[in-house]
Amino acid sequence: MAKKLDKVEAVTVGVGWAGGIIAAELAKAGVKVVGLERGNDRSTEDFQMVHDEYRYAIRYELMQDLSKETITFRNKPGEKALPMRQFGAFLIGTGVGGAGAHWNGDTWFFSPYDFEIKTMTDKKYGKNKLPKEYTLQDWGITYKELAPYYHQFERMAGTSGELNPLRPERTEKYPTPPMKDTPILKSYMDAANRLGLHPFRQPSANISEVYKNPDGETLNQCQYCGFCEKFGCEYGAKSSPNVTVVPTALKTGNFDLRTHANVTGIIHDGNKATGVRYVDTQTGEEFDQPADIVVLTSYTLNNTRLLLQSELGRPYDPKTGTGVIGKNYCYQITAVATGFFKDRFNAAMGAGALGTTLDDYNNDNFDHSDLDFIHGGSITMKQLGKRPINENGAPSGTPRWGKEFKKESIKWFNRSIPVTSQGASMPHKNNYLSLDPTYKDAYGNPLLRMTYDFTEQDHALYDYITARCADILEEMGAEVVEPKELTDHFDIVPAQNDHITGGVIMGADPETSALNNYLQMWDVDNVFVIGASAFAHNGGYNPTGTVGALAYRAAEGILKYRKNKGQLVKRETSNKLV
């Protein structure tokens, strides 16, 4: 039998960016918060001597243990889903800091077009621009409404960057200047300018100079060591929950951080949550943690799974289009072309978000009238810092082993670099999340089942954006340019893109969305669900900036709910079933 603990005002499930922001903002306001994290605690000191590529980038030290919990996957409804046995297409973090500990640091604002994408697309191109199978919808919030929270996230994170010439709506300067320039990034910028495009230095949470944030936390200057993605930062120079919001929350004395606490369900009485149940993963003991407010901040997939498993909200049914939990699961379409150059550059030095980008083929910045897709993607050259084991690129036709492979991989290590895109992903009725009827985790609970495949929209967008990536590399003078092809069907095994969204989406109508624009559940007033799970589609940028902005808005909403109770937003529907 589970041991019942003393009641608290708020409990968060997961302590990454979303959980850390909620904890910090509520704790500063005097709210007693318990943060449950299934992984271990960690800080900058834990990342010393971290340059072990095999441990972190091959064996995934900072990721979820798939032997204890994984997902099942299939391409189409009606197929039998099978468990994901190893990481590939995306990574699921664990431990304090979550994905925010091992991210690259790309910190973007989604565009005004993203938040009103259905309205704007219909207005400009007509209601039949995409077939009805695409469940495109507005987010229930405008860019203007969310902008203050974006800036709040940047001030906390100390984001480095410069103005995007195609995004004049930005009202504040970046807290810190852009990162250093490099010869290869300058070559990219010069080539883009010659093509009449609008390149700029991308926003980065690898901080360009020492910065003290409004909460008094100090971030150090990036050392350009090149070990960011899949690694923690041993210099405290990459903004992460571990060096910002988590210590801020702990300093208040109002935040109780409990690690190795794996939440297995939300306890509720009808349409009122009363707490959560969790298992201590070290002892196997089970606990019930009562709380006035339950905040899911675990991860896109786990937020969805916990609601389905706890029978909160209405599960999505692709046959009827009804229900909302599990709906609008989206990936991100990674167009890429690689350039092989005659001249050498220092590929070993870099940082996760050291790059130059352009928005000319993103959002609705170009005319889609004669194209069979909408949206697009930011196109970026990043100098990440190559590592010795997993990054031995050589032109096609090179043997993958032996003397010739060694010769060619050494030759091209400092002469090759890709241009990539974070391509937008539009929701489709057959791409969704549900509980698997067959497979269970180590605690006997059903695994989450992902049903996903690339759509015609994805293929058209990918081909168009990949060609634009190749154009820039050719203008840069690459000796060989190799565009990568998109597979016919999505394959969960090879590495592609870590940005997955949807499943518990926000909107203005409870009939088509699970959350209002404070990320409060329409069906359960005292449950808030925060993360990329709230995205109604995936945009043409990395998602973390938007996750952070939504978390700050949700924190404000929770404080309002604490005072006044009830729904924070008036619902826009006349459906009596809602």
Coordinates of C-alpha atoms in Angstrom, one line a residue:
M1 CA 0.0 0.0 0.0
A2 CA 1.2 3.5 -0.8
K3 CA 2.4 5.7 2.0
K4 CA 0.4 8.9 2.2
L5 CA 2.5 12.0 2.7
D6 CA 1.5 15.5 4.0
K7 CA -0.4 17.7 1.6
V8 CA 1.4 20.5 -0.2
E9 CA 0.1 23.4 -2.4
A10 CA 1.8 22.3 -5.6
V11 CA 3.6 19.3 -7.0
T12 CA 5.5 19.2 -10.3
V13 CA 6.2 16.0 -12.2
G14 CA 9.6 16.4 -13.7
V15 CA 12.3 19.0 -13.0
G16 CA 13.6 20.2 -16.3
W17 CA 13.1 23.6 -17.9
A18 CA 9.3 23.6 -17.3
G19 CA 9.4 22.1 -13.8
G20 CA 12.3 24.3 -12.8
I21 CA 10.6 27.5 -14.0
I22 CA 7.3 26.6 -12.3
A23 CA 9.2 25.7 -9.1
A24 CA 11.2 29.0 -9.1
E25 CA 8.3 31.3 -9.8
L26 CA 5.9 29.6 -7.4
A27 CA 8.5 29.3 -4.6
K28 CA 9.5 33.0 -5.0
A29 CA 5.8 33.8 -4.5
G30 CA 5.7 31.8 -1.2
V31 CA 4.1 28.7 -2.5
K32 CA 5.3 25.4 -1.1
V33 CA 6.3 23.2 -4.0
V34 CA 7.4 19.5 -4.2
G35 CA 9.4 18.6 -7.4
L36 CA 9.4 15.0 -8.3
E37 CA 12.2 13.9 -10.6
R38 CA 12.6 10.2 -11.6
G39 CA 16.3 10.6 -12.4
N40 CA 19.2 11.7 -10.2
D41 CA 20.3 15.2 -9.1
R42 CA 23.2 16.9 -10.9
S43 CA 25.1 20.1 -11.0
T44 CA 28.0 21.7 -12.8
E45 CA 30.4 19.8 -10.6
D46 CA 28.9 16.5 -11.9
F47 CA 29.9 17.4 -15.4
Q48 CA 33.7 17.8 -14.8
M49 CA 35.8 15.6 -17.0
V50 CA 32.7 15.2 -19.1
H51 CA 34.4 15.0 -22.5
D52 CA 33.7 11.3 -22.8
E53 CA 31.9 10.9 -26.2
Y54 CA 31.4 7.1 -25.8
R55 CA 29.7 7.5 -22.4
Y56 CA 27.4 10.4 -23.3
A57 CA 26.9 10.5 -27.0
I58 CA 27.0 6.8 -27.8
R59 CA 25.8 5.2 -24.5
Y60 CA 23.5 8.1 -23.6
E61 CA 24.4 8.6 -20.0
L62 CA 21.9 11.5 -19.5
M63 CA 19.0 9.7 -21.2
Q64 CA 16.1 7.6 -20.0
D65 CA 16.8 3.9 -19.2
L66 CA 14.9 2.2 -22.0
S67 CA 15.2 -1.2 -20.2
K68 CA 12.8 0.3 -17.5
E69 CA 10.5 2.4 -19.7
T70 CA 10.3 3.0 -23.4
I71 CA 7.6 3.6 -26.1
T72 CA 6.2 1.4 -28.8
F73 CA 6.1 2.6 -32.4
R74 CA 4.3 2.0 -35.7
N75 CA 3.8 4.0 -38.9
K76 CA 0.1 3.5 -39.4
P77 CA -3.1 2.8 -37.4
G78 CA -3.8 -0.9 -37.7
E79 CA -0.2 -1.9 -37.6
K80 CA 1.3 -3.7 -34.6
A81 CA 3.6 -1.4 -32.7
L82 CA 6.9 -2.6 -31.4
P83 CA 9.1 -1.3 -28.5
M84 CA 11.9 1.1 -29.1
R85 CA 14.9 -0.8 -27.8
Q86 CA 17.6 1.9 -28.4
F87 CA 17.7 5.6 -28.9
G88 CA 17.9 6.9 -32.5
A89 CA 15.3 9.3 -34.0
F90 CA 15.0 11.3 -30.8
L91 CA 16.3 11.3 -27.2
I92 CA 14.4 11.3 -24.0
G93 CA 16.3 12.9 -21.1
T94 CA 16.1 12.1 -17.4
G95 CA 17.5 13.6 -14.2
V96 CA 17.4 17.1 -12.8
G97 CA 17.6 19.5 -15.7
G98 CA 16.0 17.0 -18.1
A99 CA 16.6 17.8 -21.8
G100 CA 17.7 21.3 -20.6
A101 CA 20.9 19.8 -19.3
H102 CA 22.0 18.3 -22.6
W103 CA 20.5 20.6 -25.2
N104 CA 22.5 22.6 -27.7
G105 CA 21.2 26.0 -26.5
D106 CA 19.2 27.2 -29.6
T107 CA 16.7 29.7 -28.1
W108 CA 14.1 30.8 -30.5
F109 CA 10.8 32.7 -30.5
F110 CA 8.1 31.0 -32.7
S111 CA 6.7 33.5 -35.2
P112 CA 3.3 35.3 -35.2
Y113 CA 2.3 33.0 -38.1
D114 CA 2.8 29.9 -35.9
F115 CA 0.2 30.9 -33.3
E116 CA -2.5 31.8 -35.8
I117 CA -1.5 29.5 -38.5
K118 CA -4.9 28.2 -39.4
T119 CA -6.5 31.6 -39.6
M120 CA -3.6 33.1 -41.6
T121 CA -3.3 30.2 -44.0
D122 CA -7.0 30.1 -44.8
K123 CA -7.0 33.9 -45.3
K124 CA -4.1 34.0 -47.7
Y125 CA -4.4 30.7 -49.5
G126 CA -8.0 29.5 -49.0
K127 CA -9.4 26.8 -46.8
N128 CA -8.3 24.0 -49.1
K129 CA -4.5 24.7 -49.1
L130 CA -4.0 21.5 -47.0
P131 CA -6.3 18.5 -47.3
K132 CA -8.8 18.0 -44.4
E133 CA -6.7 15.2 -43.0
Y134 CA -4.3 17.8 -41.6
T135 CA -5.7 18.9 -38.2
L136 CA -4.2 22.4 -38.4
Q137 CA -5.5 24.8 -35.7
D138 CA -4.6 28.1 -34.0
W139 CA -3.0 27.9 -30.6
G140 CA -5.5 30.1 -28.7
I141 CA -2.9 32.7 -28.0
T142 CA -1.1 35.3 -30.2
Y143 CA 2.5 36.1 -30.5
K144 CA 1.9 39.5 -29.0
E145 CA 0.3 37.9 -25.9
L146 CA 3.2 35.5 -25.5
A147 CA 6.1 37.9 -26.3
P148 CA 6.6 39.2 -22.7
Y149 CA 7.1 35.6 -21.4
Y150 CA 9.6 35.0 -24.2
H151 CA 11.6 37.9 -23.1
Q152 CA 11.3 36.8 -19.5
F153 CA 12.8 33.4 -20.4
E154 CA 15.7 35.2 -22.3
R155 CA 16.5 37.4 -19.3
M156 CA 16.6 34.4 -17.1
A157 CA 18.7 32.4 -19.5
G158 CA 21.0 35.3 -20.6
T159 CA 20.5 34.5 -24.3
S160 CA 23.1 35.7 -26.7
G161 CA 22.1 36.9 -30.2
E162 CA 21.4 39.7 -32.7
L163 CA 18.3 41.0 -34.4
N164 CA 16.7 38.8 -37.1
P165 CA 16.1 41.2 -40.0
L166 CA 12.9 39.4 -40.9
R167 CA 11.4 39.5 -37.4
P168 CA 10.9 43.2 -36.7
E169 CA 8.3 42.5 -34.0
R170 CA 10.9 41.8 -31.4
T171 CA 10.8 44.6 -28.8
E172 CA 13.9 43.9 -26.6
K173 CA 17.6 43.4 -27.3
Y174 CA 19.2 40.1 -26.4
P175 CA 20.6 40.1 -22.8
T176 CA 24.1 39.3 -24.2
P177 CA 25.9 39.9 -27.5
P178 CA 26.1 37.2 -30.2
M179 CA 28.7 34.5 -30.0
K180 CA 32.1 34.7 -31.8
D181 CA 32.4 34.6 -35.5
T182 CA 34.4 32.0 -37.3
P183 CA 35.8 31.7 -40.9
I184 CA 33.3 29.1 -42.0
L185 CA 30.3 30.9 -40.6
K186 CA 31.5 34.2 -42.2
S187 CA 31.7 32.3 -45.5
Y188 CA 28.1 31.2 -45.0
M189 CA 27.0 34.7 -44.2
D190 CA 28.8 36.2 -47.2
A191 CA 27.3 33.5 -49.6
A192 CA 23.8 34.1 -48.2
N193 CA 24.1 37.8 -48.7
R194 CA 25.3 37.3 -52.3
L195 CA 22.1 35.3 -52.9
G196 CA 20.0 38.2 -51.6
L197 CA 19.1 36.4 -48.3
H198 CA 19.0 37.8 -44.8
P199 CA 21.5 35.9 -42.6
F200 CA 22.2 36.7 -38.9
R201 CA 23.8 35.2 -35.8
Q202 CA 21.4 32.8 -34.2
P203 CA 20.2 33.1 -30.6
S204 CA 22.2 31.0 -28.2
A205 CA 22.1 29.8 -24.6
N206 CA 25.8 29.2 -24.8
I207 CA 26.5 32.5 -23.2
S208 CA 28.9 34.9 -25.0
E209 CA 30.0 36.7 -21.8
V210 CA 29.6 36.4 -18.1
Y211 CA 26.0 37.2 -17.2
K212 CA 24.1 37.6 -13.9
N213 CA 20.4 37.0 -14.4
P214 CA 17.5 38.8 -12.6
D215 CA 17.4 36.0 -10.0
G216 CA 21.1 36.6 -9.1
E217 CA 22.3 33.4 -10.8
T218 CA 25.7 33.8 -12.7
L219 CA 26.4 32.1 -16.0
N220 CA 29.9 31.9 -17.3
Q221 CA 31.4 32.6 -20.7
C222 CA 31.3 29.8 -23.3
Q223 CA 34.7 28.1 -23.9
Y224 CA 33.8 26.8 -27.4
C225 CA 34.9 23.3 -26.4
G226 CA 32.3 21.7 -28.7
F227 CA 30.7 19.3 -26.1
C228 CA 27.2 20.6 -25.7
E229 CA 24.6 18.4 -27.4
K230 CA 24.1 15.2 -25.2
F231 CA 26.5 16.7 -22.6
G232 CA 26.2 18.8 -19.5
C233 CA 28.4 21.9 -19.4
E234 CA 31.4 21.7 -17.0
Y235 CA 31.9 25.5 -17.2
G236 CA 28.4 26.6 -16.2
A237 CA 28.4 28.5 -19.5
K238 CA 25.3 26.8 -21.0
S239 CA 22.1 28.1 -19.6
S240 CA 20.3 25.1 -18.1
P241 CA 17.8 24.5 -15.3
N242 CA 20.7 23.2 -13.2
V243 CA 22.4 26.6 -13.0
T244 CA 19.4 28.9 -13.2
V245 CA 15.9 28.2 -12.1
V246 CA 16.5 25.1 -9.9
P247 CA 19.0 26.8 -7.6
T248 CA 16.7 29.9 -7.5
A249 CA 13.9 27.7 -6.3
L250 CA 16.0 25.9 -3.7
K251 CA 17.2 29.2 -2.2
T252 CA 13.7 30.2 -1.3
G253 CA 13.3 27.4 1.2
N254 CA 9.9 26.6 -0.4
F255 CA 11.1 24.0 -2.9
D256 CA 11.4 20.3 -1.9
L257 CA 13.3 18.5 -4.6
R258 CA 12.9 14.7 -4.5
T259 CA 14.9 12.7 -7.0
H260 CA 14.5 9.0 -8.0
A261 CA 10.7 9.6 -7.7
N262 CA 8.9 8.1 -10.7
V263 CA 5.3 9.3 -10.9
T264 CA 3.0 6.5 -12.1
G265 CA -0.4 8.3 -12.0
I266 CA -2.4 11.4 -11.1
I267 CA -4.9 10.7 -8.2
H268 CA -8.2 12.4 -8.8
D269 CA -11.8 12.5 -7.6
G270 CA -13.9 13.1 -10.7
N271 CA -12.7 16.3 -12.3
K272 CA -10.5 17.3 -9.4
A273 CA -6.9 16.1 -9.0
T274 CA -5.9 15.4 -5.4
G275 CA -2.3 14.5 -5.9
V276 CA 0.1 12.0 -7.6
R277 CA 1.4 8.6 -6.8
Y278 CA 5.1 7.8 -7.3
V279 CA 7.6 5.0 -6.8
D280 CA 11.0 5.5 -5.2
T281 CA 13.1 3.9 -7.9
Q282 CA 15.9 3.1 -5.4
T283 CA 13.8 1.4 -2.7
G284 CA 10.6 0.4 -4.6
E285 CA 8.5 2.1 -2.0
E286 CA 5.2 3.7 -3.2
F287 CA 4.0 7.1 -2.0
D288 CA 0.9 9.2 -2.5
Q289 CA 1.7 13.0 -2.5
P290 CA -1.5 15.0 -2.0
A291 CA -1.5 18.5 -3.5
D292 CA -3.9 21.3 -4.3
I293 CA -2.4 21.8 -7.8
V294 CA -0.8 19.2 -10.0
V295 CA 1.7 20.4 -12.6
L296 CA 2.9 18.0 -15.3
T297 CA 6.3 19.1 -16.5
S298 CA 7.8 15.8 -17.4
Y299 CA 8.3 15.6 -21.2
T300 CA 6.1 15.6 -24.3
L301 CA 5.6 11.9 -24.3
N302 CA 5.3 11.4 -20.5
N303 CA 2.8 14.2 -20.1
T304 CA 0.5 12.5 -22.5
R305 CA 1.1 9.1 -21.1
L306 CA 0.3 10.1 -17.5
L307 CA -3.0 11.7 -18.5
L308 CA -4.0 8.6 -20.5
Q309 CA -2.9 6.3 -17.8
S310 CA -4.7 8.3 -15.1
E311 CA -7.9 8.5 -17.3
L312 CA -7.9 12.3 -17.2
G313 CA -9.1 14.2 -20.3
R314 CA -10.7 12.6 -23.4
P315 CA -8.4 10.3 -25.4
Y316 CA -8.0 11.1 -29.1
D317 CA -9.7 8.8 -31.6
P318 CA -8.3 9.1 -35.2
K319 CA -11.4 7.4 -36.6
T320 CA -13.9 10.0 -35.4
G321 CA -11.5 12.9 -34.8
T322 CA -13.0 13.3 -31.3
G323 CA -11.0 13.6 -28.1
V324 CA -7.9 15.5 -27.5
I325 CA -5.3 13.6 -25.3
G326 CA -2.7 12.2 -27.8
K327 CA -3.8 14.5 -30.6
N328 CA -1.5 16.4 -33.0
Y329 CA 1.7 14.6 -32.3
C330 CA 4.4 16.2 -34.5
Y331 CA 8.0 15.7 -35.3
Q332 CA 10.4 18.2 -36.9
I333 CA 11.6 17.8 -40.5
T334 CA 15.4 18.1 -40.7
A335 CA 16.4 19.0 -44.2
V336 CA 20.2 18.8 -44.6
A337 CA 22.9 19.1 -47.3
T338 CA 26.6 18.6 -46.6
G339 CA 29.4 20.5 -48.2
F340 CA 32.9 19.2 -48.7
F341 CA 35.5 22.0 -49.1
K342 CA 39.0 22.3 -50.5
D343 CA 40.2 24.5 -47.6
R344 CA 40.4 23.4 -44.0
F345 CA 38.8 25.0 -41.0
N346 CA 38.9 24.2 -37.3
A347 CA 35.9 21.9 -37.0
A348 CA 36.8 20.7 -33.5
M349 CA 36.1 24.0 -31.9
G350 CA 32.5 25.2 -31.6
A351 CA 29.4 25.3 -29.4
G352 CA 25.9 23.9 -29.5
A353 CA 24.2 27.0 -30.7
L354 CA 27.2 28.7 -32.5
G355 CA 25.7 29.4 -35.9
T356 CA 24.5 31.7 -38.6
T357 CA 21.0 31.3 -39.8
L358 CA 18.3 32.8 -42.1
D359 CA 14.5 32.9 -42.1
D360 CA 13.8 33.6 -45.8
Y361 CA 12.3 30.1 -46.2
N362 CA 10.6 29.9 -42.9
N363 CA 7.1 30.6 -41.7
D364 CA 5.1 32.4 -44.4
N365 CA 8.1 34.6 -45.4
F366 CA 7.8 33.3 -49.0
D367 CA 4.9 32.8 -51.3
H368 CA 3.4 29.3 -51.1
S369 CA 0.7 29.8 -53.8
D370 CA 2.4 27.5 -56.3
L371 CA 3.8 25.1 -53.7
D372 CA 2.2 22.0 -52.3
F373 CA 3.1 22.7 -48.7
I374 CA 2.9 25.4 -46.1
H375 CA 5.4 26.9 -43.6
G376 CA 9.1 26.1 -44.0
G377 CA 12.2 26.1 -41.8
S378 CA 15.1 28.2 -40.5
I379 CA 18.2 27.3 -42.5
T380 CA 21.4 27.2 -40.4
M381 CA 25.1 26.5 -40.6
K382 CA 26.3 25.6 -37.1
Q383 CA 29.8 25.0 -35.9
L384 CA 29.0 22.5 -33.2
G385 CA 32.5 21.1 -32.7
K386 CA 33.2 17.7 -34.2
R387 CA 33.9 14.8 -32.0
P388 CA 36.2 11.9 -32.9
I389 CA 34.0 8.8 -32.7
N390 CA 30.7 9.6 -34.3
E391 CA 31.5 12.4 -36.8
N392 CA 33.7 11.0 -39.6
G393 CA 31.9 12.3 -42.6
A394 CA 33.2 11.5 -46.1
P395 CA 31.6 11.9 -49.5
S396 CA 29.3 9.2 -50.7
G397 CA 31.0 6.1 -52.2
T398 CA 33.7 6.1 -49.5
P399 CA 34.1 2.7 -47.9
R400 CA 32.7 2.6 -44.3
W401 CA 35.7 0.8 -42.9
G402 CA 39.3 -0.1 -43.7
K403 CA 42.3 1.9 -44.9
E404 CA 40.4 4.0 -47.5
F405 CA 37.8 5.0 -44.9
K406 CA 40.5 6.1 -42.5
K407 CA 42.3 8.1 -45.1
E408 CA 39.1 9.9 -46.4
S409 CA 37.6 10.5 -42.9
I410 CA 40.9 12.2 -41.8
K411 CA 41.0 14.2 -45.0
W412 CA 37.4 15.5 -44.7
F413 CA 37.2 15.9 -40.9
N414 CA 38.2 19.6 -41.1
R415 CA 36.8 20.2 -44.6
S416 CA 33.1 19.2 -44.3
I417 CA 30.1 20.8 -42.7
P418 CA 26.4 20.6 -43.1
V419 CA 23.7 23.2 -43.7
T420 CA 20.5 22.1 -41.9
S421 CA 17.0 23.2 -41.3
Q422 CA 14.5 22.9 -38.4
G423 CA 11.6 22.2 -40.7
A424 CA 8.1 22.7 -39.5
S425 CA 5.8 19.7 -39.0
M426 CA 2.0 20.0 -39.5
P427 CA -0.4 17.8 -37.6
H428 CA -2.2 14.9 -39.4
K429 CA -5.1 12.9 -38.1
N430 CA -3.2 9.6 -38.2
N431 CA -0.2 10.9 -36.3
Y432 CA -1.0 10.5 -32.6
L433 CA -0.2 9.0 -29.2
S434 CA -2.1 6.4 -27.3
L435 CA -1.6 3.6 -24.7
D436 CA -0.2 0.3 -26.1
P437 CA -2.5 -2.6 -25.5
T438 CA 0.3 -5.2 -25.2
Y439 CA 3.6 -3.8 -23.8
K440 CA 4.1 -2.6 -20.2
D441 CA 6.9 -0.9 -18.3
A442 CA 8.9 -2.2 -15.2
Y443 CA 6.0 -1.1 -13.0
G444 CA 3.3 -2.9 -14.9
N445 CA 1.8 0.2 -16.6
P446 CA 1.1 0.3 -20.3
L447 CA 3.7 1.8 -22.6
L448 CA 2.9 4.8 -24.7
R449 CA 2.3 4.0 -28.3
M450 CA 3.4 6.4 -31.0
T451 CA 1.7 6.2 -34.4
Y452 CA 3.6 8.4 -36.9
D453 CA 4.7 8.7 -40.5
F454 CA 5.9 11.4 -42.8
T455 CA 3.2 13.1 -44.8
E456 CA 3.0 14.5 -48.3
Q457 CA 3.4 17.9 -46.7
D458 CA 6.6 16.8 -45.0
H459 CA 8.1 15.4 -48.2
A460 CA 7.3 18.5 -50.2
L461 CA 8.7 20.8 -47.5
Y462 CA 11.8 18.6 -47.1
D463 CA 12.7 18.6 -50.8
Y464 CA 12.2 22.3 -51.2
I465 CA 14.2 23.3 -48.1
T466 CA 17.0 20.8 -48.8
A467 CA 17.5 22.3 -52.3
R468 CA 17.8 25.8 -50.7
C469 CA 20.5 24.4 -48.2
A470 CA 22.4 23.0 -51.2
D471 CA 22.2 26.4 -53.1
I472 CA 24.0 28.1 -50.2
L473 CA 26.8 25.5 -50.1
E474 CA 27.3 25.8 -53.8
E475 CA 27.5 29.6 -53.5
M476 CA 30.1 29.0 -50.7
G477 CA 32.3 27.1 -53.2
A478 CA 32.0 23.6 -51.8
E479 CA 33.8 21.0 -54.0
V480 CA 31.1 18.5 -53.4
V481 CA 27.5 19.2 -52.2
E482 CA 25.4 16.2 -51.1
P483 CA 21.8 16.8 -50.3
K484 CA 20.3 14.1 -48.0
E485 CA 17.1 12.4 -49.1
L486 CA 14.1 11.8 -46.8
T487 CA 13.1 8.2 -46.4
D488 CA 9.6 7.2 -47.7
H489 CA 8.5 6.3 -44.2
F490 CA 9.6 7.5 -40.8
D491 CA 12.2 5.2 -39.2
I492 CA 12.7 5.4 -35.4
V493 CA 16.2 3.9 -35.5
P494 CA 18.5 6.5 -37.2
A495 CA 19.2 9.9 -35.5
Q496 CA 17.2 12.7 -37.0
N497 CA 15.8 15.3 -34.7
D498 CA 15.1 15.5 -31.0
H499 CA 12.2 17.9 -31.2
I500 CA 8.8 16.2 -30.7
T501 CA 5.7 18.0 -29.9
G502 CA 1.9 17.7 -29.2
G503 CA -0.3 15.2 -27.5
V504 CA -1.7 17.7 -24.9
I505 CA -2.3 20.7 -27.1
M506 CA -3.5 24.2 -26.2
G507 CA -6.2 26.1 -28.0
A508 CA -9.3 28.2 -27.6
D509 CA -11.9 25.5 -27.9
P510 CA -12.1 22.5 -25.5
E511 CA -13.6 20.4 -28.2
T512 CA -10.3 20.5 -30.2
S513 CA -7.7 21.2 -27.4
A514 CA -6.8 19.9 -24.0
L515 CA -5.5 23.2 -22.5
N516 CA -6.3 26.8 -22.4
N517 CA -3.7 29.4 -23.0
Y518 CA -2.4 29.2 -19.4
L519 CA -1.8 25.5 -20.1
Q520 CA -4.6 24.7 -17.6
M521 CA -6.7 21.6 -18.5
W522 CA -10.1 22.5 -19.7
D523 CA -11.5 19.4 -18.0
V524 CA -9.6 19.5 -14.7
D525 CA -9.1 23.0 -13.3
N526 CA -6.3 22.2 -10.9
V527 CA -4.0 20.4 -13.4
F528 CA -1.6 22.3 -15.6
V529 CA 0.4 20.5 -18.3
I530 CA 3.6 22.3 -19.5
G531 CA 6.0 21.5 -22.3
A532 CA 6.2 21.0 -26.0
S533 CA 3.3 18.7 -25.5
A534 CA 1.2 21.9 -25.7
F535 CA 2.3 22.8 -29.2
A536 CA -0.6 22.5 -31.7
H537 CA 2.0 22.0 -34.5
N538 CA 5.8 22.2 -34.6
G539 CA 7.3 25.3 -36.1
G540 CA 10.5 26.1 -38.0
Y541 CA 12.7 26.7 -35.0
N542 CA 14.0 24.7 -32.0
P543 CA 11.2 24.5 -29.4
T544 CA 12.9 25.3 -26.1
G545 CA 12.3 29.1 -26.1
T546 CA 8.6 28.5 -26.6
V547 CA 8.6 25.9 -23.9
G548 CA 10.2 28.4 -21.6
A549 CA 7.8 31.2 -22.5
L550 CA 4.7 29.0 -22.0
A551 CA 6.1 27.9 -18.6
Y552 CA 6.4 31.4 -17.4
R553 CA 2.9 32.2 -18.6
A554 CA 1.6 29.0 -16.9
A555 CA 3.4 30.0 -13.6
E556 CA 1.4 33.3 -13.8
G557 CA -1.7 31.3 -14.4
I558 CA -1.1 29.0 -11.5
L559 CA -0.7 32.0 -9.1
K560 CA -4.0 33.4 -10.5
Y561 CA -5.7 30.0 -10.0
R562 CA -4.4 29.8 -6.4
K563 CA -6.1 33.1 -5.7
N564 CA -9.4 32.8 -7.6
K565 CA -9.8 29.1 -8.6
G566 CA -11.9 28.0 -11.6
Q567 CA -11.1 28.3 -15.3
L568 CA -8.7 31.2 -16.2
V569 CA -9.9 31.5 -19.8
K570 CA -13.4 31.6 -21.2
R571 CA -14.0 28.6 -23.5
E572 CA -15.0 29.2 -27.1
T573 CA -17.5 26.4 -27.7
S574 CA -21.1 25.6 -27.5
N575 CA -20.6 21.8 -27.5
K576 CA -22.6 20.4 -24.6
L577 CA -20.3 17.4 -24.3
V578 CA -17.4 19.5 -23.3

